[in-house]
Amino acid sequence: TPTQLSPDCPFPFVSKSLMTYSLHQMNFPVRAAPFVLFSAAASTILQEASDPSNPCGLNALRLPASEKLVIVCPPSTHVALKVYHLNDPVRASAISANGARVDQAATTDQQGVVQKLDLRGPEIVHVVLEGGGGEGFLAEICVDKRPIDVERRKVHARYYTGTLDLNVGEPPGVWGVVVMSQTLDATPTGGDPVQAARRLGGVVDSANIVETGECACTILYDHTFEVR
């Protein structure tokens, strides 16, 4: 589940090293709300915080040696990753809801040092990590959605707010919030039918799901909160 924010990670979603897991061997997909991690590789391992070669002080997920690690995240404009490697540099790409790569970053050649990769772009719904030469590790991921300049990408950005009333006796647990928006047909009654046909109303135009494999998808949460 999301953990308390750290001073150097001012983002509302933060999963610190998937610390709720205690097993060394982990099978994909890995679910750590609001994130889902998957790969063509069947499994990977955690490097414990106590390992002498682990510089971050947190359990860290090893990147598959020959396959990409894909992280599904809530629709975001900012993604911050803390990674390190003991062999080759680690590369990260941000993919938007339309499947376009909107940003990329890579670590330096320096080994055994935690490095931060910052990615920005409209409607980032998953991040692809690769490289490391079998010794690349993910220690932390944080995501956020803030106003950005989208003009050069020729896309539209919308921001929504709302409230959700819960019962006083609501059982404890983690809730996922999904915001769905639809197109609006403002064509006047009796207007040009050709123009009306080009402005269909009720078509979902928000990023609510993302493909996670062949004939498989997952819901994209816009926010998560915990009831205690």
Coordinates of C-alpha atoms in Angstrom, one line a residue:
T1 CA 0.0 0.0 0.0
P2 CA 1.1 3.6 -0.3
T3 CA 3.5 4.6 2.5
Q4 CA 4.1 7.9 4.3
L5 CA 5.7 10.5 2.1
S6 CA 9.4 11.1 2.5
P7 CA 10.9 14.6 2.6
D8 CA 12.7 14.1 -0.7
C9 CA 9.7 12.7 -2.5
P10 CA 6.9 15.2 -2.5
F11 CA 4.5 13.1 -4.6
P12 CA 1.1 11.9 -3.5
F13 CA 1.7 8.3 -4.6
V14 CA 4.8 6.6 -3.3
S15 CA 5.7 2.9 -3.0
K16 CA 8.9 2.6 -1.1
S17 CA 10.8 -0.5 -2.3
L18 CA 7.7 -2.7 -2.1
M19 CA 8.6 -3.1 1.6
T20 CA 5.5 -5.1 2.4
Y21 CA 7.0 -8.2 0.7
S22 CA 9.3 -10.5 2.6
L23 CA 10.0 -13.2 0.0
H24 CA 13.3 -13.1 -2.0
Q25 CA 11.6 -14.6 -5.1
M26 CA 8.7 -12.7 -6.6
N27 CA 6.5 -13.8 -9.4
F28 CA 5.0 -11.3 -11.9
P29 CA 2.7 -9.5 -11.9
V30 CA 3.5 -7.7 -8.7
R31 CA 0.7 -5.6 -7.3
A32 CA 1.6 -2.7 -4.9
A33 CA -1.4 -0.3 -5.0
P34 CA -1.7 1.9 -6.9
F35 CA 1.1 0.3 -9.1
V36 CA 1.2 -3.0 -11.0
L37 CA 4.6 -4.3 -12.2
F38 CA 4.8 -6.9 -14.9
S39 CA 7.4 -8.4 -17.3
A40 CA 7.8 -11.1 -19.9
A41 CA 10.1 -12.7 -17.4
A42 CA 8.3 -15.1 -15.0
S43 CA 9.8 -13.7 -11.8
T44 CA 12.6 -11.7 -10.2
I45 CA 14.1 -11.2 -6.7
L46 CA 14.3 -8.6 -4.0
Q47 CA 17.7 -7.5 -2.8
E48 CA 17.4 -7.0 0.9
A49 CA 18.2 -3.7 2.6
S50 CA 20.9 -5.5 4.7
D51 CA 22.8 -6.7 1.6
P52 CA 26.2 -5.0 1.6
S53 CA 25.9 -4.2 -2.1
N54 CA 22.5 -2.4 -1.6
P55 CA 23.2 1.3 -1.3
C56 CA 19.6 2.5 -0.7
G57 CA 18.8 1.1 2.7
L58 CA 15.5 -0.4 1.4
N59 CA 14.5 -3.7 -0.2
A60 CA 15.0 -3.2 -3.9
L61 CA 13.4 -5.0 -6.9
R62 CA 15.9 -6.4 -9.4
L63 CA 15.2 -5.7 -13.1
P64 CA 14.9 -8.8 -15.2
A65 CA 18.2 -9.5 -17.0
S66 CA 16.8 -9.9 -20.5
E67 CA 13.3 -8.5 -20.3
K68 CA 11.8 -5.1 -19.7
L69 CA 10.1 -4.2 -16.4
V70 CA 6.8 -2.4 -17.0
I71 CA 5.2 -0.4 -14.2
V72 CA 1.5 0.6 -14.6
C73 CA 0.7 3.8 -12.7
P74 CA -2.2 6.2 -12.2
P75 CA -2.4 8.7 -15.1
S76 CA 0.4 11.1 -14.2
T77 CA 2.4 14.0 -15.4
H78 CA 5.5 13.5 -13.2
V79 CA 7.3 10.2 -12.4
A80 CA 10.3 9.9 -10.2
L81 CA 12.3 6.7 -9.9
K82 CA 15.1 5.9 -7.6
V83 CA 17.3 3.1 -9.1
Y84 CA 20.8 1.8 -8.9
H85 CA 22.9 -0.7 -10.8
L86 CA 25.9 -2.9 -10.1
N87 CA 26.7 -3.5 -13.8
D88 CA 25.2 -1.5 -16.8
P89 CA 23.2 1.8 -16.7
V90 CA 19.4 1.6 -16.2
R91 CA 17.1 3.3 -18.8
A92 CA 13.5 4.5 -18.2
S93 CA 10.8 5.5 -20.6
A94 CA 7.4 7.2 -19.9
I95 CA 4.5 6.0 -22.1
S96 CA 1.3 8.1 -22.3
A97 CA -2.3 6.8 -22.7
N98 CA -2.0 7.0 -26.5
G99 CA 1.0 4.7 -26.5
A100 CA 3.5 7.4 -27.3
R101 CA 6.9 7.7 -25.5
V102 CA 6.8 11.2 -24.0
D103 CA 10.0 11.1 -22.1
Q104 CA 13.1 9.0 -21.2
A105 CA 16.0 9.1 -18.9
A106 CA 19.0 7.0 -18.0
T107 CA 21.5 6.6 -15.1
T108 CA 25.2 7.3 -15.4
D109 CA 27.8 4.5 -15.5
Q110 CA 28.5 4.9 -11.8
Q111 CA 27.8 1.7 -10.0
G112 CA 26.5 1.1 -6.5
V113 CA 25.0 4.6 -6.1
V114 CA 21.3 5.5 -5.9
Q115 CA 20.3 7.7 -8.8
K116 CA 17.0 9.5 -9.5
L117 CA 15.3 9.5 -12.9
D118 CA 12.7 12.1 -13.5
L119 CA 10.1 11.7 -16.3
R120 CA 7.5 14.2 -17.4
G121 CA 4.7 14.2 -19.9
P122 CA 0.9 14.2 -20.4
E123 CA -1.1 11.2 -19.2
I124 CA 1.8 8.9 -18.3
V125 CA 0.1 5.5 -17.7
H126 CA 3.1 3.2 -17.6
V127 CA 6.9 3.3 -17.3
V128 CA 9.3 0.9 -18.9
L129 CA 12.6 0.1 -17.2
E130 CA 15.4 -1.8 -18.9
G131 CA 19.1 -2.3 -18.7
G132 CA 21.3 -3.0 -15.7
G133 CA 22.9 -6.0 -17.2
G134 CA 21.1 -8.3 -14.7
E135 CA 22.2 -6.1 -11.8
G136 CA 19.8 -3.1 -12.1
F137 CA 17.4 -2.4 -9.2
L138 CA 14.3 -0.3 -8.5
A139 CA 14.2 1.1 -5.0
E140 CA 11.4 3.7 -5.2
I141 CA 8.7 5.1 -7.5
C142 CA 6.7 8.3 -7.0
V143 CA 4.1 9.7 -9.3
D144 CA 2.1 13.0 -9.4
K145 CA -0.3 14.9 -11.7
R146 CA 0.3 18.6 -12.0
P147 CA -0.3 21.2 -14.7
I148 CA 2.3 21.1 -17.4
D149 CA 2.8 22.7 -20.8
V150 CA 1.1 20.4 -23.3
E151 CA 1.0 22.8 -26.3
R152 CA 4.0 21.4 -28.0
R153 CA 2.5 17.9 -27.8
K154 CA -0.8 19.0 -29.3
V155 CA -2.9 17.4 -26.6
H156 CA -5.7 18.6 -24.3
A157 CA -5.3 18.5 -20.5
R158 CA -8.2 18.6 -18.0
Y159 CA -8.2 18.5 -14.3
Y160 CA -11.2 17.4 -12.2
T161 CA -12.1 17.6 -8.5
G162 CA -14.8 16.0 -6.5
T163 CA -16.0 14.5 -3.2
L164 CA -17.0 11.1 -2.0
D165 CA -19.1 10.6 1.1
L166 CA -18.4 7.4 3.0
N167 CA -20.6 5.8 5.7
V168 CA -19.4 6.3 9.3
G169 CA -19.1 2.5 9.7
E170 CA -17.2 1.9 6.4
P171 CA -14.9 -1.1 6.8
P172 CA -11.2 -0.3 6.8
G173 CA -9.2 -0.8 3.6
V174 CA -7.6 0.8 0.6
W175 CA -9.9 2.5 -1.9
G176 CA -9.1 3.2 -5.5
V177 CA -10.6 6.3 -7.2
V178 CA -11.3 6.4 -11.0
V179 CA -12.3 9.6 -12.7
M180 CA -14.1 9.1 -16.0
S181 CA -14.8 11.9 -18.5
Q182 CA -16.9 11.7 -21.6
T183 CA -17.3 13.8 -24.7
L184 CA -20.2 16.3 -24.9
D185 CA -22.4 16.8 -28.0
A186 CA -23.3 20.5 -27.9
T187 CA -24.9 20.4 -31.4
P188 CA -28.2 22.4 -31.3
T189 CA -31.5 20.5 -32.1
G190 CA -32.3 20.7 -35.7
G191 CA -28.7 21.6 -36.7
D192 CA -26.5 20.2 -39.4
P193 CA -26.6 16.4 -39.1
V194 CA -23.2 16.1 -40.7
Q195 CA -21.7 18.3 -38.0
A196 CA -23.6 16.5 -35.3
A197 CA -22.2 13.2 -36.5
R198 CA -18.7 14.6 -35.9
R199 CA -19.5 15.5 -32.3
L200 CA -20.6 12.3 -30.7
G201 CA -21.5 12.6 -27.0
G202 CA -20.9 10.0 -24.3
V203 CA -17.6 8.7 -25.7
V204 CA -15.1 8.1 -22.9
D205 CA -12.0 10.3 -23.4
S206 CA -10.2 9.6 -20.2
A207 CA -7.4 7.1 -19.5
N208 CA -9.0 4.5 -17.3
I209 CA -7.4 1.2 -18.3
V210 CA -4.1 0.1 -19.8
E211 CA -3.0 -3.1 -21.5
T212 CA -0.8 -5.3 -19.4
G213 CA -0.4 -8.3 -21.7
E214 CA -2.2 -10.3 -24.3
C215 CA -5.9 -10.1 -23.7
A216 CA -5.3 -8.5 -20.3
C217 CA -5.6 -5.1 -18.9
T218 CA -5.7 -3.3 -15.5
I219 CA -7.7 -0.3 -14.1
L220 CA -5.8 3.0 -13.8
Y221 CA -6.5 4.6 -10.4
D222 CA -6.4 8.4 -10.4
H223 CA -6.0 8.3 -6.6
T224 CA -5.9 5.9 -3.7
F225 CA -6.8 6.5 0.0
E226 CA -7.0 4.4 3.1
V227 CA -9.9 4.0 5.5
R228 CA -8.8 3.2 9.0

